[in-house]
Short mmCIF file of C-alpha atoms in Angstrom, two decimals:
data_model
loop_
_atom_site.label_atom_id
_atom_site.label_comp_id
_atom_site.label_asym_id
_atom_site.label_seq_id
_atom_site.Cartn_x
_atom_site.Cartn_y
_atom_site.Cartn_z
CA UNK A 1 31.41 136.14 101.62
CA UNK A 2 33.44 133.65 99.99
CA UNK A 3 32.99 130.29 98.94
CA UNK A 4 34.90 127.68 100.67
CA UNK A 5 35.17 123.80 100.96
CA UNK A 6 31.41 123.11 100.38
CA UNK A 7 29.40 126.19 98.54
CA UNK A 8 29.67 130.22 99.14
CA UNK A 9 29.28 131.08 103.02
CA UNK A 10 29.49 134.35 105.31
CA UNK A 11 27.58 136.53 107.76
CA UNK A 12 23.94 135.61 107.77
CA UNK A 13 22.66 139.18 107.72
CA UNK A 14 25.35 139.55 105.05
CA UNK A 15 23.81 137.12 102.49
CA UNK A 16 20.23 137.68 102.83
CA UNK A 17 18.52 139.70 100.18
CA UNK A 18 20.71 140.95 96.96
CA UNK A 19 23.69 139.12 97.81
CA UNK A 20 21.82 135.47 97.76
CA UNK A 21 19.88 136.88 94.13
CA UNK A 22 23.08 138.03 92.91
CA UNK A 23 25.25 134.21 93.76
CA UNK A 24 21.96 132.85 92.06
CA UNK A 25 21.75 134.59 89.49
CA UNK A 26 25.86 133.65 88.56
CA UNK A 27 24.78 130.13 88.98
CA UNK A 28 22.36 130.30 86.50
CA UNK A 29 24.18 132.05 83.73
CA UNK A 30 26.64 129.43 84.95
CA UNK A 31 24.43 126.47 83.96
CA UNK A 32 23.20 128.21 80.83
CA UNK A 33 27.09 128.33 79.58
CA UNK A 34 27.32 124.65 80.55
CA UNK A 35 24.32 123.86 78.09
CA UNK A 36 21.59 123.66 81.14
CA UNK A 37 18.49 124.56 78.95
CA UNK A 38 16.61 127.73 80.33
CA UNK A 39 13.24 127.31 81.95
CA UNK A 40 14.70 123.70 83.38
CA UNK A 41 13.98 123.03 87.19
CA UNK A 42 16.20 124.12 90.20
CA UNK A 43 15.47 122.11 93.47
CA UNK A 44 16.55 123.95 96.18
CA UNK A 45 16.26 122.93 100.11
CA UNK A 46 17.57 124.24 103.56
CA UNK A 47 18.83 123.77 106.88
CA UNK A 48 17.17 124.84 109.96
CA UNK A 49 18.45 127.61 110.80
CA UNK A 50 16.20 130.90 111.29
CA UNK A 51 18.00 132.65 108.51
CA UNK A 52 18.02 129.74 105.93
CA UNK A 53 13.86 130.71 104.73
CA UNK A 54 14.56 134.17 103.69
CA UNK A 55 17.39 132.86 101.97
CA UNK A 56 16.11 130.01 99.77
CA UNK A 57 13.18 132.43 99.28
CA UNK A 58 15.59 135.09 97.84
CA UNK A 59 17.28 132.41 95.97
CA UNK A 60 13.68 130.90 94.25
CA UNK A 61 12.91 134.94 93.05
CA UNK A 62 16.51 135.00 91.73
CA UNK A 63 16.12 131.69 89.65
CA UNK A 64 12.49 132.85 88.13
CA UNK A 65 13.93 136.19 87.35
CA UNK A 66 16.92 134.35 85.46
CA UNK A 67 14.33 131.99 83.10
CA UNK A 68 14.61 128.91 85.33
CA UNK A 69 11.68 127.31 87.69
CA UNK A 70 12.84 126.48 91.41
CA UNK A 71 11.24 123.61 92.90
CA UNK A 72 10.65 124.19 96.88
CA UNK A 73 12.23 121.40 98.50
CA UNK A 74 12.55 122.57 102.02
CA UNK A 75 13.74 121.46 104.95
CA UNK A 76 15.80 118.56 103.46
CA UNK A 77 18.72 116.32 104.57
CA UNK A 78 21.58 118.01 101.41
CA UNK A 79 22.09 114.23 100.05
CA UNK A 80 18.85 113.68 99.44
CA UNK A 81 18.03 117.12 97.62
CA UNK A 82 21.05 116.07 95.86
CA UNK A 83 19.89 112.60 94.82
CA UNK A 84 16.43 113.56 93.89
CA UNK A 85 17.94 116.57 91.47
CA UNK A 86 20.04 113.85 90.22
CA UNK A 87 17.01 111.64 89.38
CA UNK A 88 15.66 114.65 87.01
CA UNK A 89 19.07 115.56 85.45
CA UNK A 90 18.53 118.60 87.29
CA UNK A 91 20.51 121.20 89.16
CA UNK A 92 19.97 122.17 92.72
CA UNK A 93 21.03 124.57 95.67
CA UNK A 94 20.98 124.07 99.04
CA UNK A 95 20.85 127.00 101.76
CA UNK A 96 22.86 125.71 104.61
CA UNK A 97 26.01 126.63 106.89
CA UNK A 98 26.46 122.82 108.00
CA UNK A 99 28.36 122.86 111.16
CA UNK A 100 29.35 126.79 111.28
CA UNK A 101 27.95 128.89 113.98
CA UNK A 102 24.48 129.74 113.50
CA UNK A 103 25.03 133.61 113.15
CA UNK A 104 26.29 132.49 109.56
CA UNK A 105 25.13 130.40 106.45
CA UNK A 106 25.84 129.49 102.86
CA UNK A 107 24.35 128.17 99.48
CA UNK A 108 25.99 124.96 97.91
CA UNK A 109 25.09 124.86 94.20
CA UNK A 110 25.04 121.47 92.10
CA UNK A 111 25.02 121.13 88.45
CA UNK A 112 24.05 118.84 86.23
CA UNK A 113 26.64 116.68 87.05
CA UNK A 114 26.47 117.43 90.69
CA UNK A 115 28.38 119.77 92.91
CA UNK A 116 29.82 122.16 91.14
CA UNK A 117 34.05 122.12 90.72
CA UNK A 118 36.68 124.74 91.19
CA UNK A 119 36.22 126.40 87.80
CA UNK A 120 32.85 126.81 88.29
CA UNK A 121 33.50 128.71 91.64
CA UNK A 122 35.83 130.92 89.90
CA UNK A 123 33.05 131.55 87.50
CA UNK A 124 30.37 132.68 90.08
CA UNK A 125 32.51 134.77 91.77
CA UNK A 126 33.94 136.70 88.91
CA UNK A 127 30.50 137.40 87.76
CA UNK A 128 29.10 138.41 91.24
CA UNK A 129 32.06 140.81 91.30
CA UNK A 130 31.16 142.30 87.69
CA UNK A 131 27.75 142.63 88.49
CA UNK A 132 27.43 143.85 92.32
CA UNK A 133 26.79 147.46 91.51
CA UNK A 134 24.53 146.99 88.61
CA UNK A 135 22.43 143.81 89.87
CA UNK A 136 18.55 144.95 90.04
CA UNK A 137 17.16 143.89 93.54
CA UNK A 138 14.72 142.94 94.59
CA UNK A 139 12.99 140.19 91.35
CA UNK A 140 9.36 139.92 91.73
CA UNK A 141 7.87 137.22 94.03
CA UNK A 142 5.74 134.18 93.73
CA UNK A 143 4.74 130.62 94.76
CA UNK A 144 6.47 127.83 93.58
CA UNK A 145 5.82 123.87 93.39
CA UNK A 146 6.41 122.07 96.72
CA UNK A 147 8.14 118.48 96.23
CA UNK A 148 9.60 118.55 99.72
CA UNK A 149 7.59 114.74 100.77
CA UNK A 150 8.57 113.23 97.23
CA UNK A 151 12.40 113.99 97.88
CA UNK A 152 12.51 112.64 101.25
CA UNK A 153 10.82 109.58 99.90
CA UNK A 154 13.25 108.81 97.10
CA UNK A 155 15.99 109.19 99.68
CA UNK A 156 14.50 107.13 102.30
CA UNK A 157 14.11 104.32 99.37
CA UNK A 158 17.84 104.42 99.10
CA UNK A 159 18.42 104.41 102.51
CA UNK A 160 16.17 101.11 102.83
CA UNK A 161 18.43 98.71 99.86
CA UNK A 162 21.73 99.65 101.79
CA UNK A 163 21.09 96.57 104.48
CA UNK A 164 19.12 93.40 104.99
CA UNK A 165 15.96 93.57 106.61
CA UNK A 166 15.66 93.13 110.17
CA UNK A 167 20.00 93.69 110.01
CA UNK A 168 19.83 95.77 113.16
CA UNK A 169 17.37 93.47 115.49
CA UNK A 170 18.36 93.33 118.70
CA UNK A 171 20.55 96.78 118.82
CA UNK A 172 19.98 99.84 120.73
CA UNK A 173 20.26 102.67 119.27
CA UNK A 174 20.73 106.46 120.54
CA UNK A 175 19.81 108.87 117.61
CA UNK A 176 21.24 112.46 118.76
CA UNK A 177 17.98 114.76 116.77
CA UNK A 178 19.31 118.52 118.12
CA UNK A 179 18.41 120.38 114.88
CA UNK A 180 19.56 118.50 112.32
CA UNK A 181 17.37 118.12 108.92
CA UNK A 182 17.55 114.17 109.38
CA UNK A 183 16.21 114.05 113.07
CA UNK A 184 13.15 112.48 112.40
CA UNK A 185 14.31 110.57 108.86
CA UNK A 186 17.15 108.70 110.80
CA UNK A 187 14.78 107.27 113.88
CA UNK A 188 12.24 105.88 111.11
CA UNK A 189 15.25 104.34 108.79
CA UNK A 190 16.81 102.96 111.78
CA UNK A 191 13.47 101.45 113.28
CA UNK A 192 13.10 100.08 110.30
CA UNK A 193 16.14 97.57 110.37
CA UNK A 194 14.44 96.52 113.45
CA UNK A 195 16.95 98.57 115.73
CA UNK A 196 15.34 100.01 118.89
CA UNK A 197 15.80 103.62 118.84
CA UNK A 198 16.23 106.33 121.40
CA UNK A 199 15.87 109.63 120.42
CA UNK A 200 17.55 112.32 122.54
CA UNK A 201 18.82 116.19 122.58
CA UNK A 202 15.95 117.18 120.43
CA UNK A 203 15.90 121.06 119.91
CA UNK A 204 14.33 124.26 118.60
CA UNK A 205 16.98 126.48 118.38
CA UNK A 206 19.57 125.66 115.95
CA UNK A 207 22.98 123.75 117.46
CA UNK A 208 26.22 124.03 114.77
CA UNK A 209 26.78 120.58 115.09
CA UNK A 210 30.93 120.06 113.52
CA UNK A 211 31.20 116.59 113.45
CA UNK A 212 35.31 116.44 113.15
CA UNK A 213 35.75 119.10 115.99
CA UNK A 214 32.68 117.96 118.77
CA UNK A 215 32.53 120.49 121.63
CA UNK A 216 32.95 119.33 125.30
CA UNK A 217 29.86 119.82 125.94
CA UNK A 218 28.24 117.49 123.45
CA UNK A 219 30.83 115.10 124.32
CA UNK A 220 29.69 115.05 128.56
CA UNK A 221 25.65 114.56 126.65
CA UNK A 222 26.86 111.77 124.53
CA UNK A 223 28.55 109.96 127.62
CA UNK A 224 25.82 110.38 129.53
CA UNK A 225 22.91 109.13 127.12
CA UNK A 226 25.43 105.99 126.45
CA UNK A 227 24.96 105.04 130.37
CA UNK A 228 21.76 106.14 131.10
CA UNK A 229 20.07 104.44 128.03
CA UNK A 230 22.55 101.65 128.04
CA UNK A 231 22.60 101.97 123.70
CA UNK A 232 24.94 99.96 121.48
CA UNK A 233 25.71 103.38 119.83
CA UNK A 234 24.96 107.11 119.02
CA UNK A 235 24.35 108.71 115.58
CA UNK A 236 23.34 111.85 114.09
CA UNK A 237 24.05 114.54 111.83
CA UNK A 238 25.31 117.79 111.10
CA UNK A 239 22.57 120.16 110.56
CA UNK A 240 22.18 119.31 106.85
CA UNK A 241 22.84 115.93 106.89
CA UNK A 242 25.49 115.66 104.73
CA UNK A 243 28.27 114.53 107.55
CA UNK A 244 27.67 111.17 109.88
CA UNK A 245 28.62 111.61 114.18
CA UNK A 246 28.86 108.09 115.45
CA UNK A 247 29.68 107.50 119.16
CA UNK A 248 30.22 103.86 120.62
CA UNK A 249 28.63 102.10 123.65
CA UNK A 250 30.83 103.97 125.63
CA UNK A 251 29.60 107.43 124.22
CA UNK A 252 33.41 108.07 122.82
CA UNK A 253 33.20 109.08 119.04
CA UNK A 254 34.03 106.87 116.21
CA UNK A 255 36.14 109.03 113.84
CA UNK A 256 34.95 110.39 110.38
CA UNK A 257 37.91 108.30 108.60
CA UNK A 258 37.22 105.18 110.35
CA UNK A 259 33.74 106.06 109.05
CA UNK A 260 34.68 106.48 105.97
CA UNK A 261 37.05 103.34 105.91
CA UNK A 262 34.18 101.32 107.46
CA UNK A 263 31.92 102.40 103.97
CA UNK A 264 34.74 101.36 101.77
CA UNK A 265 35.12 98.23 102.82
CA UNK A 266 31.38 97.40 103.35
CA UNK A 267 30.80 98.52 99.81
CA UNK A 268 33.64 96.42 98.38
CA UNK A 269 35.32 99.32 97.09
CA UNK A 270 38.17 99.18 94.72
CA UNK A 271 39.61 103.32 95.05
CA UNK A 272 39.14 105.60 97.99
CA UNK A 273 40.25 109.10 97.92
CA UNK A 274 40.37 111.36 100.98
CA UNK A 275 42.13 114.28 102.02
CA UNK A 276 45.50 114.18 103.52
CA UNK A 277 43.81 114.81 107.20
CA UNK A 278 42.38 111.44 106.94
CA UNK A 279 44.03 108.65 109.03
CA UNK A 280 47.39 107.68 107.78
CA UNK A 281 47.10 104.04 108.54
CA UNK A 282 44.46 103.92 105.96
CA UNK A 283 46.68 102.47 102.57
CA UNK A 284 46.71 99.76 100.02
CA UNK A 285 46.95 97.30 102.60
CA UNK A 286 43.55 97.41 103.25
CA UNK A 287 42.57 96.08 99.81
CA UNK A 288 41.99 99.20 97.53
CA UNK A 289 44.39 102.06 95.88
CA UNK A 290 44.26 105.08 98.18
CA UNK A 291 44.25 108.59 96.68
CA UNK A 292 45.12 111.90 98.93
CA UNK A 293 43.64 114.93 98.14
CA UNK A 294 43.13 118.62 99.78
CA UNK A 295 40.04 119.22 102.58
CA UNK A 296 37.21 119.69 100.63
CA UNK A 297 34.51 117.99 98.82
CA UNK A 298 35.68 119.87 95.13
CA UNK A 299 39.15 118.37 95.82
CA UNK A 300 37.75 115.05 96.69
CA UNK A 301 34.89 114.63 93.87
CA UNK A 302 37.93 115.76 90.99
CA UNK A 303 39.93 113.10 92.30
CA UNK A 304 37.29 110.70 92.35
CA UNK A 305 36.35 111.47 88.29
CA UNK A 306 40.70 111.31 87.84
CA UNK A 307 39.86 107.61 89.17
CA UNK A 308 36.88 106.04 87.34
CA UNK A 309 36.98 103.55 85.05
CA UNK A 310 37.14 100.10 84.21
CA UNK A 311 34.09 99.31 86.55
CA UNK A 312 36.15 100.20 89.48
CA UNK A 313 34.58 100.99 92.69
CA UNK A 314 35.23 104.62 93.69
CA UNK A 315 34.64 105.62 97.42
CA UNK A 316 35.52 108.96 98.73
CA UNK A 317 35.63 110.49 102.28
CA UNK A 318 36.55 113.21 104.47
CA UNK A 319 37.43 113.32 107.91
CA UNK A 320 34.43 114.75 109.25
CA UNK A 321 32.89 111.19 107.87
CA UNK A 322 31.27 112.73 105.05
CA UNK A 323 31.27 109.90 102.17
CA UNK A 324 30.78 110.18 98.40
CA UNK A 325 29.79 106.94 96.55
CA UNK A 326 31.26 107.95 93.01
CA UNK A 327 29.90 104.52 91.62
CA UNK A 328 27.09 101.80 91.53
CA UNK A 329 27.56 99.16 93.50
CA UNK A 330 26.23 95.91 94.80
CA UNK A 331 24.65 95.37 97.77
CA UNK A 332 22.27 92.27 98.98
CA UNK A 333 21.13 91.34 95.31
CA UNK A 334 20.35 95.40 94.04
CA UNK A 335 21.79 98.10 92.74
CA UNK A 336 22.96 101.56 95.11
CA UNK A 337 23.54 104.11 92.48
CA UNK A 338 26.28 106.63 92.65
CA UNK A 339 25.78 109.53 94.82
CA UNK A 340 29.14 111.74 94.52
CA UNK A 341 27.67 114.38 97.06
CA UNK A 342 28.40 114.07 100.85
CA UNK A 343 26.40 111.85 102.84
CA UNK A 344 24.88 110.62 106.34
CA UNK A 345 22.84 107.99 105.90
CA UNK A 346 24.81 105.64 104.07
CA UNK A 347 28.19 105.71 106.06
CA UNK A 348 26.06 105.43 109.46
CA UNK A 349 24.14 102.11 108.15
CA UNK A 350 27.77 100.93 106.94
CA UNK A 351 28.97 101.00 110.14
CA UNK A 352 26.25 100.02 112.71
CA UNK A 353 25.59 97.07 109.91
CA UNK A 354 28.99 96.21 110.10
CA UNK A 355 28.72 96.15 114.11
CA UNK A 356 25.56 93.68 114.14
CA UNK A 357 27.36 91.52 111.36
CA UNK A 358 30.86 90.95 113.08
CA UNK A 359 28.97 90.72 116.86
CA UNK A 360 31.70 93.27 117.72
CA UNK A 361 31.30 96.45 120.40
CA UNK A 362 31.74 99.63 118.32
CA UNK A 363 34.43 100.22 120.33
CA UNK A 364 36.45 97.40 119.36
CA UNK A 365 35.83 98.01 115.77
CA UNK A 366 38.87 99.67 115.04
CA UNK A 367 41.06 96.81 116.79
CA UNK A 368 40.63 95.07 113.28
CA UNK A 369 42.59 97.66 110.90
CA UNK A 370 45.12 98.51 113.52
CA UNK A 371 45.20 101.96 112.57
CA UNK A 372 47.02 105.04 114.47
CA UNK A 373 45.14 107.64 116.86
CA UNK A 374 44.40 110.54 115.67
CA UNK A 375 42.80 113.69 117.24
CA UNK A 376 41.88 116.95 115.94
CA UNK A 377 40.65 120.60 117.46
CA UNK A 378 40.17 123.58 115.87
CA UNK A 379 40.70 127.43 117.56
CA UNK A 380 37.37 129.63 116.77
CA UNK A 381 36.86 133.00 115.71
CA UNK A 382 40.77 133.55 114.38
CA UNK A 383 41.21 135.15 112.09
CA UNK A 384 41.99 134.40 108.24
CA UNK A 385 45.24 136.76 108.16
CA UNK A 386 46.36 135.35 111.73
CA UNK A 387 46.31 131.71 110.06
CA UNK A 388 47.82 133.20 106.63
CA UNK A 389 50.71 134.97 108.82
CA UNK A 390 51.48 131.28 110.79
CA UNK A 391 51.76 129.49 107.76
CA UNK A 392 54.38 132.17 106.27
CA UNK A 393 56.46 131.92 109.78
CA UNK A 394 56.45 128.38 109.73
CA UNK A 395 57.01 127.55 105.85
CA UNK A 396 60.71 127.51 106.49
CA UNK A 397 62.33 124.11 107.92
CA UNK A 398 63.84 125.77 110.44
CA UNK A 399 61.21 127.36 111.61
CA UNK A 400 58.68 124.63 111.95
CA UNK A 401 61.28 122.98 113.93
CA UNK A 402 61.96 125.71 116.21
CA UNK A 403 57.90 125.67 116.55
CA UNK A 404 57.18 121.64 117.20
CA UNK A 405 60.88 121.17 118.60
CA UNK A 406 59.19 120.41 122.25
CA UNK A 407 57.41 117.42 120.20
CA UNK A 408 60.72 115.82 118.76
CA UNK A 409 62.23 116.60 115.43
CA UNK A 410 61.12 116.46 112.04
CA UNK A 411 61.24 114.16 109.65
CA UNK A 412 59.38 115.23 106.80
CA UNK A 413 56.84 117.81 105.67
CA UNK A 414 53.51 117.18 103.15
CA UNK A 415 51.91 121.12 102.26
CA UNK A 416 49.23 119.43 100.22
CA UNK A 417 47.10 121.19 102.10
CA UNK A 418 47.83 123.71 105.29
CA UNK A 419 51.54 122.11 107.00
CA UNK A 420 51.82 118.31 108.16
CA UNK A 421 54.72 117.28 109.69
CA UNK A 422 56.00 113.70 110.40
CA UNK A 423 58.07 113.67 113.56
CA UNK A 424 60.82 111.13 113.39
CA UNK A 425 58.68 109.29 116.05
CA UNK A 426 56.53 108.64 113.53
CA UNK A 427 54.19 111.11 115.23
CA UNK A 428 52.08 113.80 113.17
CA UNK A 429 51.08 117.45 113.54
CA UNK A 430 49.26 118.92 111.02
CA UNK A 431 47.73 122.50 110.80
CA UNK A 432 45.45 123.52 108.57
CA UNK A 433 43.54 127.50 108.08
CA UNK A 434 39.57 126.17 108.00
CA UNK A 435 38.22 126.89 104.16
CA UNK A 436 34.99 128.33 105.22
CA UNK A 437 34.88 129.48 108.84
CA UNK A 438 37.49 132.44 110.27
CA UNK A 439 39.00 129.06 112.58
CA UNK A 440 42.43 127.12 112.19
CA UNK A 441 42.47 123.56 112.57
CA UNK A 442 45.07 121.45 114.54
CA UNK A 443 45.41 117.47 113.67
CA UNK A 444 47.58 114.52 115.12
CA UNK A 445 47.94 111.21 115.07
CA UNK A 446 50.17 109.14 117.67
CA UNK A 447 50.17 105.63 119.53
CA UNK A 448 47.83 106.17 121.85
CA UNK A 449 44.73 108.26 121.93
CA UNK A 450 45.45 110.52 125.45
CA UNK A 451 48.85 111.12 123.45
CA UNK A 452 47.83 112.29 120.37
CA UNK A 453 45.00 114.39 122.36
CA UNK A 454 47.64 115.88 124.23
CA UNK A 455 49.44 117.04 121.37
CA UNK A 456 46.40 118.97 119.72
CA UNK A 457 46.35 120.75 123.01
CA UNK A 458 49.71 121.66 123.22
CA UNK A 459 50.11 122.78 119.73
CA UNK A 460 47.26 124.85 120.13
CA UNK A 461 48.75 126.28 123.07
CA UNK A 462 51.70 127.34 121.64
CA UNK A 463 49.82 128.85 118.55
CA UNK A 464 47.91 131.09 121.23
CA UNK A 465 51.05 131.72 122.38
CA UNK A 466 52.48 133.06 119.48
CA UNK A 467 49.47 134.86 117.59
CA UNK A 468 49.70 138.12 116.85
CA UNK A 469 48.70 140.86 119.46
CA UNK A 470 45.86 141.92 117.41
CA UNK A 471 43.83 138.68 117.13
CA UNK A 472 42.35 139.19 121.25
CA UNK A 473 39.18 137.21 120.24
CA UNK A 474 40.70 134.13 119.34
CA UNK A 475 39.61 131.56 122.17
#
């Protein structure tokens, strides 16, 4: 277990019992230092997957044992435990994997101030290393306060300022439910714009839905619902709700940084930050100062708090669509606080709002910012040293362009975060080691879309190609 882009993650079987108690009981001596006052509240919620009960149950004993009271928030979208912690001045955790396989799963911890930052991490893990032969398992058990309905209903109050009423009359929408923690929450906010919804894909067993690398699969289902229910557009979630999927009338996804460009603009903002794998098209010619950052909501959220100030806007997103409102703003006559935590809800209202307002096809949307393609892929189950040993090979100059030299030569390299390389084209390839799943991620961006497909595919190819001998389960 180790904690990656968004909270600690690893095996399932691997994290329930001691391991969860011990993480928890870091993050509380972890508030304490930070001057949370014992016996203060915890929320904590969960994904849906079958592990994620025994976990935030191991994780409630650990916070009573440590002098704190957890507040059972269930099965809640993350952004909305978030918010509603937020609203007390409280701290939170939330059990989930997001879009990892379901075999797997995680805890994301926010402090007072909200997620917690790199220095934090560092924190937690030094202590869980200190104290993994001495920690006393298991705490004694209990029942704790349920304030699962009031959460949902603060966040669903959000959700209902963001447009004007009736703003989505006359639209057909497909809401994609598989397991996600907003399934039911996104149909009723949507319905109440006046949209009419479709619900589809709803399932029991839990689906790892990764909303920057969608399966084929998924893709085939989203094509298909798009024609047979004849819908303006597709949404849904990852499984905690925390990332937007938007597909157009056409089922073909709408990218998480044209998502997240989309919620800049429609909240007027003034600063976005995003991480270098967002679109590079996306600049100061848009209207707003653009700060790059490395994959990760830590990265993103210190280089929002570098950015506030003089009643700036701040806006920041990832690729996977995931957007972070880091202040108040102004929308129809009220107030939308600040909610520097990923979220769903927002970015997919930005969006479909901005498609009733401009009377444009979501899949002309993106005509208007004249923007690059960009694709992106990711190869599962390889392994962390197989992605640590292609990064060492291709650090050298030479090397990388002995590696891309069928894709042209290169012009320049940024290693903010993994290796992106600028062809002299003006074509990118950009490969990045995943920060929380054994995977390593392949981005491009070129003039077309079927081109800069293509060169994911290839550059995966030749990665294959080139692994070492020992990593036979890479697929």
């Amino acid at each position: 277990m180790k904690f990656g882009s968004s909270g600690v993650r690893g095996l399932a079987s691997e994290l329930v019992g001691k391991p969860s108690g011990l993480y928890t009981e870091a993050f509380a001596r972890r508030l304490v230092s930070s001057g949370f006052q014992p016996n203060g509240q915890v929320f904590v919620g969960r994904d849906r997957r079958d592990s994620s009960q025994a976990i935030a149950d191991d994780c409630m004993a650990a916070l009573v044992a440590s002098g704190f009271r957890p507040m059972d928030c269930g099965t809640i979208p993350t952004p909305a435990l978030a918010l509603y912690a937020r609203k007390f001045r409280a701290a939170a955790l939330m059990v989930t994997g997001s879009h990892i396989p379901a075999d797997r799963n995680g805890i994301k911890f926010y402090g007072l101030k909200g997620e917690i930052d790199k220095a934090d991490e560092a924190a937690i893990t030094n202590y869980v290393a200190e104290r993994s032969n001495v920690y006393s398992w298991p705490p004694a058990r209990g029942t704790w306060p349920v304030c699962h309905d009031e959460a949902v209903a603060a966040y669903r109050d959000r959700a209902n300022e963001i447009l004007e009423p009736g703003a989505l009359s006359g639209m057909r929408l497909g809401v994609y439910q598989h397991s996600s923690v907003a399934a039911e929450l996104l149909v009723e906010v949507l319905q109440s714009y006046g949209a009419d919804v479709v619900p589809v894909g709803k399932t029991e067993t839990f689906v790892p839905v990764d909303t920057e690398a969608v399966d084929a699969a998924t893709l085939a289902k989203l094509k298909g619902w798009a024609h047979e229910f004849k819908l303006d557009a597709i949404v849904s979630t990852d499984a905690d709700a925390d990332r937007p999927l938007i597909a157009d009338e056409n089922g073909d996804l709408f990218r998480g940084d044209l998502i997240g460009l989309a919620t800049a603009l429609f909240v007027a903002a003034d600063i976005v930050v995003t991480p270098v794998t967002s679109n590079s098209g996306i600049s100061g010619a848009l209207g707003f100062e653009v700060v790059r950052t490395k994959v990760g909501s830590p990265f993103v959220i210190e280089g929002m708090e570098a950015a506030y100030g003089d009643g700036k806007i701040v806006v920041g997103f990832e690729a996977n669509g995931g957007v972070l409102l880091g202040s108040d703003c102004s929308l129809n006559g009220k107030t939308l606080t600040a909610l520097p935590t990923r979220d769903a809800i927002l970015p997919i209202l930005a969006v479909i709002g901005t498609v009733a307002s401009t009377k444009r096809p979501l899949s002309r949307l993106r005509e208007m910012w004249k923007l690059p393609f960009c694709a992106s892929e990711r190869l599962e189950n390889f392994p962390l040293e197989s992605s640590r040993k292609l990064m060492r090979q291709l650090a050298s100059l030479d090397s990388l362009q002995q590696f891309l030299a069928p894709f042209g030569t290169v012009a320049d390299v940024d290693e903010t975060d993994g290796i992106r390389a600028r062809m002299h084209t003006g074509e990118i390839l950009h490969l990045r080691p995943s920060g929380n799943a054994p995977e390593l991620r392949c981005y491009s961006e070129a003039a077309d879309f079927d081109r800069a497909t293509a060169l994911v595919a290839q550059t995966l190819e030749k990665v294959r190609a080139t692994a070492s001998t020992d990593t036979e389960v890479v697929r």
